[in-house]
Short mmCIF file of C-alpha atoms and ligand atoms in Angstrom, two decimals:
data_model
loop_
_atom_site.label_atom_id
_atom_site.label_comp_id
_atom_site.label_asym_id
_atom_site.label_seq_id
_atom_site.Cartn_x
_atom_site.Cartn_y
_atom_site.Cartn_z
CA UNK Z 1 -25.73 10.22 -16.77
CA UNK Z 2 -23.18 7.70 -17.61
CA UNK Z 3 -20.15 7.90 -15.47
CA UNK Z 4 -16.75 8.68 -16.51
CA UNK Z 5 -14.76 5.59 -17.73
CA UNK Z 6 -12.08 4.12 -17.04
CA UNK Z 7 -12.84 4.86 -13.32
CA UNK Z 8 -12.06 2.89 -10.03
CA UNK Z 9 -15.38 2.31 -7.60
CA UNK Z 10 -13.84 2.57 -3.82
CA UNK Z 11 -16.37 1.43 -1.57
CA UNK Z 12 -15.78 3.59 1.68
CA UNK Z 13 -17.91 1.41 3.83
CA UNK Z 14 -15.65 -1.71 2.92
CA UNK Z 15 -12.41 -0.17 4.08
CA UNK Z 16 -13.83 1.31 7.55
CA UNK Z 17 -14.88 -2.30 8.23
CA UNK Z 18 -11.59 -3.61 7.32
CA UNK Z 19 -9.99 -0.95 9.52
CA UNK Z 20 -12.33 -1.54 12.05
CA UNK Z 21 -11.89 -5.41 11.89
CA UNK Z 22 -7.96 -5.05 12.11
CA UNK Z 23 -8.30 -2.58 14.70
CA UNK Z 24 -10.01 -5.17 16.95
CA UNK Z 25 -7.94 -8.05 15.85
CA UNK Z 26 -4.61 -6.46 16.65
CA UNK Z 27 -6.10 -4.52 19.70
CA UNK Z 28 -6.60 -7.63 21.20
CA UNK Z 29 -3.08 -7.94 22.08
CA UNK Z 30 -2.27 -4.49 22.41
CA UNK Z 31 -0.98 -3.46 18.82
CA UNK Z 32 -1.91 -0.14 17.71
CA UNK Z 33 -2.32 0.46 13.94
CA UNK Z 34 -0.73 2.93 11.47
CA UNK Z 35 -3.28 3.19 8.52
CA UNK Z 36 -0.88 3.47 5.28
CA UNK Z 37 -2.21 5.79 2.83
CA UNK Z 38 0.32 5.71 -0.07
CA UNK Z 39 -1.31 3.42 -2.57
CA UNK Z 40 -4.44 5.65 -2.60
CA UNK Z 41 -2.14 8.62 -2.81
CA UNK Z 42 -3.73 9.90 0.64
CA UNK Z 43 -6.98 10.60 -0.93
CA UNK Z 44 -8.97 11.94 1.96
CA UNK Z 45 -12.32 10.00 2.05
CA UNK Z 46 -10.54 6.77 2.06
CA UNK Z 47 -8.24 7.87 4.60
CA UNK Z 48 -11.33 9.23 6.76
CA UNK Z 49 -12.72 6.01 6.47
CA UNK Z 50 -9.80 4.19 7.91
CA UNK Z 51 -9.60 6.87 10.99
CA UNK Z 52 -13.37 6.11 11.50
CA UNK Z 53 -12.78 2.31 11.45
CA UNK Z 54 -10.17 2.93 14.32
CA UNK Z 55 -6.35 3.65 13.01
CA UNK Z 56 -4.80 5.66 15.31
CA UNK Z 57 -2.07 7.06 12.98
CA UNK Z 58 -2.16 7.75 9.16
CA UNK Z 59 1.49 6.92 7.88
CA UNK Z 60 2.57 7.76 4.30
CA UNK Z 61 5.79 7.71 2.46
CA UNK Z 62 5.50 10.91 0.38
CA UNK Z 63 5.20 14.10 2.04
CA UNK Z 64 2.90 15.47 -0.57
CA UNK Z 65 0.36 12.96 0.53
CA UNK Z 66 0.38 13.85 4.12
CA UNK Z 67 -0.01 17.70 3.15
CA UNK Z 68 -2.79 16.63 0.89
CA UNK Z 69 -4.51 15.08 3.88
CA UNK Z 70 -3.89 18.02 6.03
CA UNK Z 71 -5.20 20.65 3.70
CA UNK Z 72 -8.27 18.50 3.52
CA UNK Z 73 -8.95 18.69 7.30
CA UNK Z 74 -8.24 15.22 8.57
CA UNK Z 75 -7.00 15.01 12.16
CA UNK Z 76 -4.74 12.50 13.38
CA UNK Z 77 -1.13 11.88 14.15
CA UNK Z 78 0.96 11.75 10.62
CA UNK Z 79 3.80 9.41 10.23
CA UNK Z 80 6.13 9.91 7.49
CA UNK Z 81 7.35 6.19 6.36
CA UNK Z 82 10.32 6.93 3.87
CA UNK Z 83 13.58 8.91 5.69
CA UNK Z 84 13.35 12.28 4.63
CA UNK Z 85 16.53 14.16 3.59
CA UNK Z 86 16.08 17.19 1.45
CA UNK Z 87 12.49 17.72 2.65
CA UNK Z 88 13.77 17.90 6.31
CA UNK Z 89 12.09 21.26 6.81
CA UNK Z 90 8.74 20.79 5.19
CA UNK Z 91 8.68 17.32 7.02
CA UNK Z 92 9.19 18.98 10.72
CA UNK Z 93 5.93 21.34 9.88
CA UNK Z 94 3.83 18.77 8.51
CA UNK Z 95 4.68 15.35 10.08
CA UNK Z 96 4.40 14.36 13.69
CA UNK Z 97 6.57 11.52 13.45
CA UNK Z 98 9.28 10.34 10.82
CA UNK Z 99 10.82 6.83 10.49
CA UNK Z 100 14.56 7.39 10.32
CA UNK Z 101 17.87 5.66 9.50
CA UNK Z 102 20.67 8.22 9.08
CA UNK Z 103 22.12 10.77 11.24
CA UNK Z 104 22.87 13.54 8.53
CA UNK Z 105 18.79 13.23 8.14
CA UNK Z 106 18.38 13.57 11.97
CA UNK Z 107 20.58 16.76 12.50
CA UNK Z 108 18.88 18.34 9.68
CA UNK Z 109 15.31 17.54 11.36
CA UNK Z 110 16.68 18.83 14.55
CA UNK Z 111 17.85 22.20 12.96
CA UNK Z 112 14.67 22.96 11.33
CA UNK Z 113 12.90 21.61 14.23
CA UNK Z 114 14.28 24.37 16.33
CA UNK Z 115 13.93 26.82 13.76
CA UNK Z 116 10.18 26.43 13.61
CA UNK Z 117 10.16 26.07 17.97
CA UNK Z 118 9.20 22.56 17.46
CA UNK Z 119 10.06 19.17 18.63
CA UNK Z 120 10.26 16.51 15.96
CA UNK Z 121 9.32 12.74 16.75
CA UNK Z 122 11.26 9.91 15.43
CA UNK Z 123 11.21 6.31 15.11
CA UNK Z 124 14.46 4.40 14.28
CA UNK Z 125 14.28 1.78 11.85
CA UNK Z 126 16.24 -1.17 12.56
CA UNK Z 127 17.38 -3.90 9.77
CA UNK Z 128 16.48 -7.04 10.20
CA UNK Z 129 17.35 -8.81 7.13
CA UNK Z 130 14.90 -7.50 4.27
CA UNK Z 131 17.51 -5.14 3.54
CA UNK Z 132 15.68 -2.29 2.73
CA UNK Z 133 16.00 0.65 5.30
CA UNK Z 134 17.60 0.14 8.89
CA UNK Z 135 20.29 0.63 11.14
CA UNK Z 136 22.36 -2.91 11.50
CA UNK Z 137 21.63 -3.99 15.17
CA UNK Z 138 25.44 -3.91 15.72
CA UNK Z 139 25.33 0.07 14.86
CA UNK Z 140 22.19 0.88 16.99
CA UNK Z 141 23.54 1.70 20.36
CA UNK Z 142 25.65 4.34 19.09
CA UNK Z 143 23.05 5.61 16.89
CA UNK Z 144 20.33 5.91 19.47
CA UNK Z 145 23.48 7.72 21.77
CA UNK Z 146 23.93 10.45 18.68
CA UNK Z 147 19.83 10.83 18.30
CA UNK Z 148 19.58 11.63 21.75
CA UNK Z 149 22.01 14.07 21.64
CA UNK Z 150 19.98 16.03 19.10
CA UNK Z 151 18.01 18.39 21.31
CA UNK Z 152 14.79 19.08 19.07
CA UNK Z 153 14.04 15.49 18.29
CA UNK Z 154 12.35 12.94 20.67
CA UNK Z 155 12.80 9.40 20.16
CA UNK Z 156 9.63 7.73 20.22
CA UNK Z 157 10.19 4.08 19.20
CA UNK Z 158 11.71 1.61 17.06
CA UNK Z 159 10.39 -0.07 14.09
CA UNK Z 160 11.68 -2.80 11.54
CA UNK Z 161 10.01 -3.65 7.82
CA UNK Z 162 10.23 -6.93 6.42
CA UNK Z 163 8.69 -8.59 3.21
CA UNK Z 164 9.04 -5.77 1.06
CA UNK Z 165 12.60 -5.92 -0.70
CA UNK Z 166 14.31 -9.14 0.07
CA UNK Z 167 10.91 -11.05 0.96
CA UNK Z 168 12.09 -11.86 4.50
CA UNK Z 169 9.16 -13.01 6.51
CA UNK Z 170 8.34 -11.84 9.87
CA UNK Z 171 8.83 -14.55 12.45
CA UNK Z 172 9.48 -15.34 16.08
CA UNK Z 173 13.04 -14.98 15.21
CA UNK Z 174 13.18 -11.45 13.88
CA UNK Z 175 10.35 -10.14 15.72
CA UNK Z 176 12.17 -11.53 19.33
CA UNK Z 177 15.35 -9.91 17.94
CA UNK Z 178 13.78 -6.56 17.99
CA UNK Z 179 11.88 -6.70 21.32
CA UNK Z 180 15.59 -7.65 22.79
CA UNK Z 181 16.75 -4.52 20.94
CA UNK Z 182 14.19 -2.80 22.66
CA UNK Z 183 15.08 -3.65 25.95
CA UNK Z 184 18.47 -3.23 25.43
CA UNK Z 185 18.15 0.60 24.47
CA UNK Z 186 16.05 1.10 27.20
CA UNK Z 187 17.93 -0.08 29.81
CA UNK Z 188 21.24 1.27 28.33
CA UNK Z 189 19.70 4.89 27.76
CA UNK Z 190 17.53 4.74 30.48
CA UNK Z 191 14.27 5.63 28.83
CA UNK Z 192 11.19 3.97 27.96
CA UNK Z 193 9.89 3.70 24.08
CA UNK Z 194 6.18 4.27 23.38
CA UNK Z 195 6.09 2.78 19.90
CA UNK Z 196 7.13 -0.75 18.83
CA UNK Z 197 6.12 -1.00 15.31
CA UNK Z 198 6.88 -4.43 14.29
CA UNK Z 199 5.88 -4.18 10.56
CA UNK Z 200 3.22 -4.40 8.11
CA UNK Z 201 0.45 -6.42 6.36
CA UNK Z 202 3.11 -9.36 6.08
CA UNK Z 203 2.91 -9.63 9.96
CA UNK Z 204 -0.62 -11.31 9.95
CA UNK Z 205 0.76 -15.01 9.96
CA UNK Z 206 3.34 -14.20 12.51
CA UNK Z 207 0.67 -12.19 14.51
CA UNK Z 208 -1.78 -15.35 14.55
CA UNK Z 209 0.34 -17.81 15.42
CA UNK Z 210 2.81 -16.02 18.05
CA UNK Z 211 2.84 -17.37 21.75
CA UNK Z 212 3.96 -14.37 22.85
CA UNK Z 213 4.58 -10.79 20.61
CA UNK Z 214 6.89 -9.56 22.82
CA UNK Z 215 7.53 -5.78 23.32
CA UNK Z 216 5.68 -5.07 19.59
CA UNK Z 217 2.85 -2.91 19.93
CA UNK Z 218 2.22 -1.16 16.35
CA UNK Z 219 2.02 -2.31 12.98
CA UNK Z 220 1.64 -0.39 9.56
CA UNK Z 221 -1.05 -1.35 7.84
CA UNK Z 222 -1.84 -0.79 3.88
CA UNK Z 223 -2.79 -3.51 1.87
CA UNK Z 224 -4.57 -5.64 4.53
CA UNK Z 225 -6.76 -2.37 5.12
CA UNK Z 226 -7.45 -1.60 1.49
CA UNK Z 227 -7.73 -5.22 -0.08
CA UNK Z 228 -8.24 -7.34 2.61
CA UNK Z 229 -5.07 -9.44 2.34
CA UNK Z 230 -1.64 -10.22 4.25
CA UNK Z 231 1.34 -10.23 1.97
CA UNK Z 232 3.17 -13.17 2.81
CA UNK Z 233 1.36 -15.63 0.31
CA UNK Z 234 -1.52 -12.96 -0.23
CA UNK Z 235 -4.26 -15.02 1.49
CA UNK Z 236 -7.67 -13.24 2.11
CA UNK Z 237 -7.89 -12.40 6.09
CA UNK Z 238 -11.29 -13.97 7.24
CA UNK Z 239 -13.85 -11.34 7.56
CA UNK Z 240 -12.33 -8.81 5.31
CA UNK Z 241 -13.51 -7.23 1.95
CA UNK Z 242 -11.11 -7.87 -0.77
CA UNK Z 243 -13.04 -6.29 -3.31
CA UNK Z 244 -13.48 -2.65 -2.24
CA UNK Z 245 -11.49 -1.23 -5.30
CA UNK Z 246 -13.08 -2.15 -8.53
CA UNK Z 247 -11.69 -0.85 -12.10
CA UNK Z 248 -14.25 -0.41 -14.68
CA UNK Z 249 -13.30 0.11 -18.17
CA UNK Z 250 -15.28 0.53 -21.59
CA UNK Z 251 -15.27 -1.90 -24.81
CA UNK Z 252 -14.26 0.17 -27.68
CA UNK Z 253 -14.38 -2.31 -30.22
CA UNK Z 254 -15.78 -5.95 -30.35
CA UNK Z 255 -15.06 -8.10 -33.37
CA UNK Z 256 -14.21 -11.71 -34.66
CA UNK Z 257 -10.79 -11.79 -35.44
CA UNK Z 258 -7.73 -14.45 -36.55
CA UNK Z 259 -5.78 -15.47 -33.03
CA UNK Z 260 -2.72 -15.26 -35.34
CA UNK Z 261 -1.41 -11.81 -36.58
CA UNK Z 262 -0.61 -11.55 -40.02
CA UNK Z 263 2.13 -9.69 -42.26
CA UNK Z 264 5.80 -9.72 -41.72
CA UNK Z 265 6.97 -10.04 -37.78
CA UNK Z 266 8.81 -7.55 -35.98
CA UNK Z 267 8.68 -5.96 -32.38
CA UNK Z 268 5.68 -4.75 -30.42
CA UNK Z 269 5.59 -1.57 -29.02
CA UNK Z 270 7.67 -2.44 -26.10
CA UNK Z 271 10.62 -4.07 -27.82
CA UNK Z 272 9.42 -7.83 -27.35
CA UNK Z 273 9.01 -10.10 -30.13
CA UNK Z 274 5.70 -11.60 -29.26
CA UNK Z 275 4.51 -15.17 -30.24
CA UNK Z 276 1.27 -16.55 -30.67
CA UNK Z 277 -0.96 -19.80 -30.40
CA UNK Z 278 -3.39 -20.35 -33.57
CA UNK Z 279 -7.01 -20.86 -31.84
CA UNK Z 280 -8.88 -19.88 -35.02
CA UNK Z 281 -10.97 -17.25 -35.31
CA UNK Z 282 -11.91 -15.81 -31.93
CA UNK Z 283 -14.53 -13.19 -30.31
CA UNK Z 284 -12.11 -10.30 -29.03
CA UNK Z 285 -12.74 -7.27 -27.15
CA UNK Z 286 -10.72 -4.07 -26.91
CA UNK Z 287 -10.91 -1.94 -23.74
CA UNK Z 288 -9.70 1.69 -23.17
CA UNK Z 289 -7.46 1.21 -20.84
CA UNK Z 290 -3.57 0.37 -20.93
CA UNK Z 291 -0.24 0.21 -19.39
CA UNK Z 292 -0.10 4.07 -18.92
CA UNK Z 293 -3.13 3.52 -16.49
CA UNK Z 294 -2.41 0.33 -14.87
CA UNK Z 295 -0.04 -2.63 -14.20
CA UNK Z 296 -2.00 -4.98 -16.56
CA UNK Z 297 -0.53 -8.34 -14.78
CA UNK Z 298 -2.19 -7.27 -11.77
CA UNK Z 299 -5.79 -7.07 -12.92
CA UNK Z 300 -8.18 -9.93 -12.42
CA UNK Z 301 -11.33 -10.27 -14.52
CA UNK Z 302 -14.52 -11.89 -14.87
CA UNK Z 303 -13.57 -15.95 -15.10
CA UNK Z 304 -15.04 -16.15 -18.56
CA UNK Z 305 -12.80 -13.61 -19.83
CA UNK Z 306 -8.83 -13.84 -20.93
CA UNK Z 307 -6.93 -10.83 -20.67
CA UNK Z 308 -4.59 -11.88 -24.11
CA UNK Z 309 -2.40 -8.38 -23.83
CA UNK Z 310 -1.98 -4.71 -23.67
CA UNK Z 311 -0.40 -1.58 -25.38
CA UNK Z 312 0.12 1.80 -23.59
CA UNK Z 313 -3.97 2.58 -24.07
CA UNK Z 314 -5.42 -0.87 -25.31
CA UNK Z 315 -6.37 -3.87 -23.60
CA UNK Z 316 -7.09 -7.06 -25.68
CA UNK Z 317 -9.30 -9.64 -24.12
CA UNK Z 318 -10.51 -12.74 -25.69
CA UNK Z 319 -14.36 -12.87 -25.18
CA UNK Z 320 -15.34 -15.82 -26.87
CA UNK Z 321 -16.89 -17.13 -23.71
CA UNK Z 322 -18.48 -14.34 -22.58
CA UNK Z 323 -19.66 -11.82 -25.52
CA UNK Z 324 -19.27 -7.97 -25.18
CA UNK Z 325 -20.91 -5.34 -27.26
CA UNK Z 326 -19.06 -2.16 -27.74
CA UNK Z 327 -19.98 0.07 -24.74
CA UNK Z 328 -19.95 -2.68 -22.14
CA UNK Z 329 -18.26 -2.18 -19.04
CA UNK Z 330 -15.99 -4.92 -17.72
CA UNK Z 331 -14.91 -4.77 -14.03
CA UNK Z 332 -11.65 -5.95 -12.66
CA UNK Z 333 -10.45 -6.89 -9.21
CA UNK Z 334 -6.96 -5.33 -8.57
CA UNK Z 335 -3.46 -6.42 -6.83
CA UNK Z 336 -1.53 -4.24 -4.90
CA UNK Z 337 0.58 -2.96 -7.83
CA UNK Z 338 -2.16 -2.51 -10.32
CA UNK Z 339 -4.21 -0.42 -7.18
CA UNK Z 340 -1.01 1.61 -6.72
CA UNK Z 341 -0.52 2.49 -10.69
CA UNK Z 342 -4.20 3.06 -11.03
CA UNK Z 343 -4.70 5.21 -8.58
CA UNK Z 344 -1.51 7.21 -9.60
CA UNK Z 345 -2.95 7.20 -13.25
CA UNK Z 346 -4.40 10.84 -14.19
CA UNK Z 347 -6.61 9.22 -16.67
CA UNK Z 348 -8.52 7.03 -14.19
CA UNK Z 349 -11.51 8.44 -12.13
CA UNK Z 350 -11.68 7.98 -8.74
CA UNK Z 351 -15.29 7.40 -7.48
CA UNK Z 352 -16.03 7.07 -4.17
CA UNK Z 353 -19.36 5.09 -3.43
CA UNK Z 354 -20.78 3.46 0.06
CA UNK Z 355 -20.93 -0.16 -1.26
CA UNK Z 356 -20.62 -2.25 -4.47
CA UNK Z 357 -23.66 -3.16 -6.33
CA UNK Z 358 -24.17 -6.59 -5.34
CA UNK Z 359 -25.11 -7.85 -8.75
CA UNK Z 360 -23.35 -5.56 -11.24
CA UNK Z 361 -23.95 -6.59 -14.61
CA UNK Z 362 -20.62 -8.01 -15.48
CA UNK Z 363 -19.62 -8.23 -11.84
CA UNK Z 364 -16.63 -11.18 -10.48
CA UNK Z 365 -17.50 -14.59 -10.18
C1 PLP L 1 4.18 0.81 2.30
C2 PLP L 1 4.92 0.50 3.96
C3 PLP L 1 4.11 0.02 5.00
C4 PLP L 1 2.82 -0.91 4.29
O1 PLP L 1 3.06 -1.74 3.60
P1 PLP L 1 1.63 -2.75 3.44
O2 PLP L 1 2.19 -4.20 2.55
O3 PLP L 1 0.76 -2.40 2.60
O4 PLP L 1 0.95 -3.09 4.58
C5 PLP L 1 4.45 -0.31 5.90
N1 PLP L 1 5.58 0.18 6.10
C6 PLP L 1 6.39 0.88 5.83
C7 PLP L 1 8.01 1.36 5.73
C8 PLP L 1 6.31 0.90 4.07
O5 PLP L 1 7.10 1.45 3.18
#
C-alpha cells in the first residue's frame, strides 16, 4: 500500500531527543523550557514527544491549538504566547498562563477569571528593542501596579521576545536589562517572580557565550526543538537532529523540454513577468506540490535537483543531473517558514513515524 502524497514524515524520536538535549543543556544553568507548538499546530503526538523530552510547559500563540492539545489528553502547563483579547473568556478556561502587554486585556482576563472562579496567571512582556510585543521599560512599574490591582490574576513573571520582527539579537546587554527590571519590580512591589522568560530559539548563542545569565530562568523554544537550529544565523545546534521533518511529493510529469518558454510573453500566475536563461533542452520534472501547500523558497532538495519555480499546485524541477520518472518520490528539507505553511496546508498528509529510514531512495545528501 502506498502512503499518501504529498506528505510530511515527522520523526517523533528525533523531536523527543532534541527536546531532551535542549532541556539538559539549558537546565545546566537553571533555565526551564517551554516547548512551542504553533509550527505543528499543536499536533498532539509531536507535543507529547516534547513533553517526554523534558519541556516543562507547552506554549502556543493560538488558543485553538491549545484546546486541541487539551482535548487530546495532554497534561502539562499551557501558555498562550500571543496576547489575547476577544478570546479572554476561553483563555481563562483553557490556558494556565498568558503573555500580556495591555491593561484592557488584563481587566477582561480578571473579569472572566472571577466569573469562572479561577485565578489566571500572567507573564508581562517587556519591549527590549525588537518592536513586536512588550511594555516599554519606562512604563513597566505603573503597568505592574495596575496588574497587581486586578484580583483574579496572578503575576508570575516577566518576559521578552527578540529576533522576531526587528531582528534584534539577544545579547548580554538586553538580557542584563531584563534582569535589572526584574530586580527593580521585585523590590518596588515586594514580590518574587517565578518565571523570567528571556526569549526563544535565538537565545542559543547568548546562552553559550554568557558568563552570567542573570535572572533568566526560562526560554520558549519552537524551531530549535523541531528543526535543531538556533535562529540568529540558522546554525545547526551540535548534537541535535535537523531532519526530523521531511516533505515528500510525487513526480507527475517528467520530460525533456526547452529551458525558454515559447510564444508571446505576459504575466505568470502571480502577476510577475518572469525571465529565463537559455540552457538548451533539459530534463524536467513536475511535482504535485505548490504554493498553496508550502513556502517553496524554504524547501531544500537533493543536491542534484534544482527548483526552477512553482505555481499554486505544481513545482518544476530541473532533473538533468538526477533523472526522475513519473511516480518517483522526492524528499525535501524544510525551513521554519516552509514547515509552518506545510503543516497548515490541508492538502499535505501528516505522517508520524518513529525515525527516518537511513537510506531513502532519494534521500538527502
Ligand atoms: C513563536 C514564539 C516563540 C518560539 O520561537 P522559536 O524561534 O520557534 O523558538 C517564542 N516566543 C513567542 C512569543 C513566540 O510567538
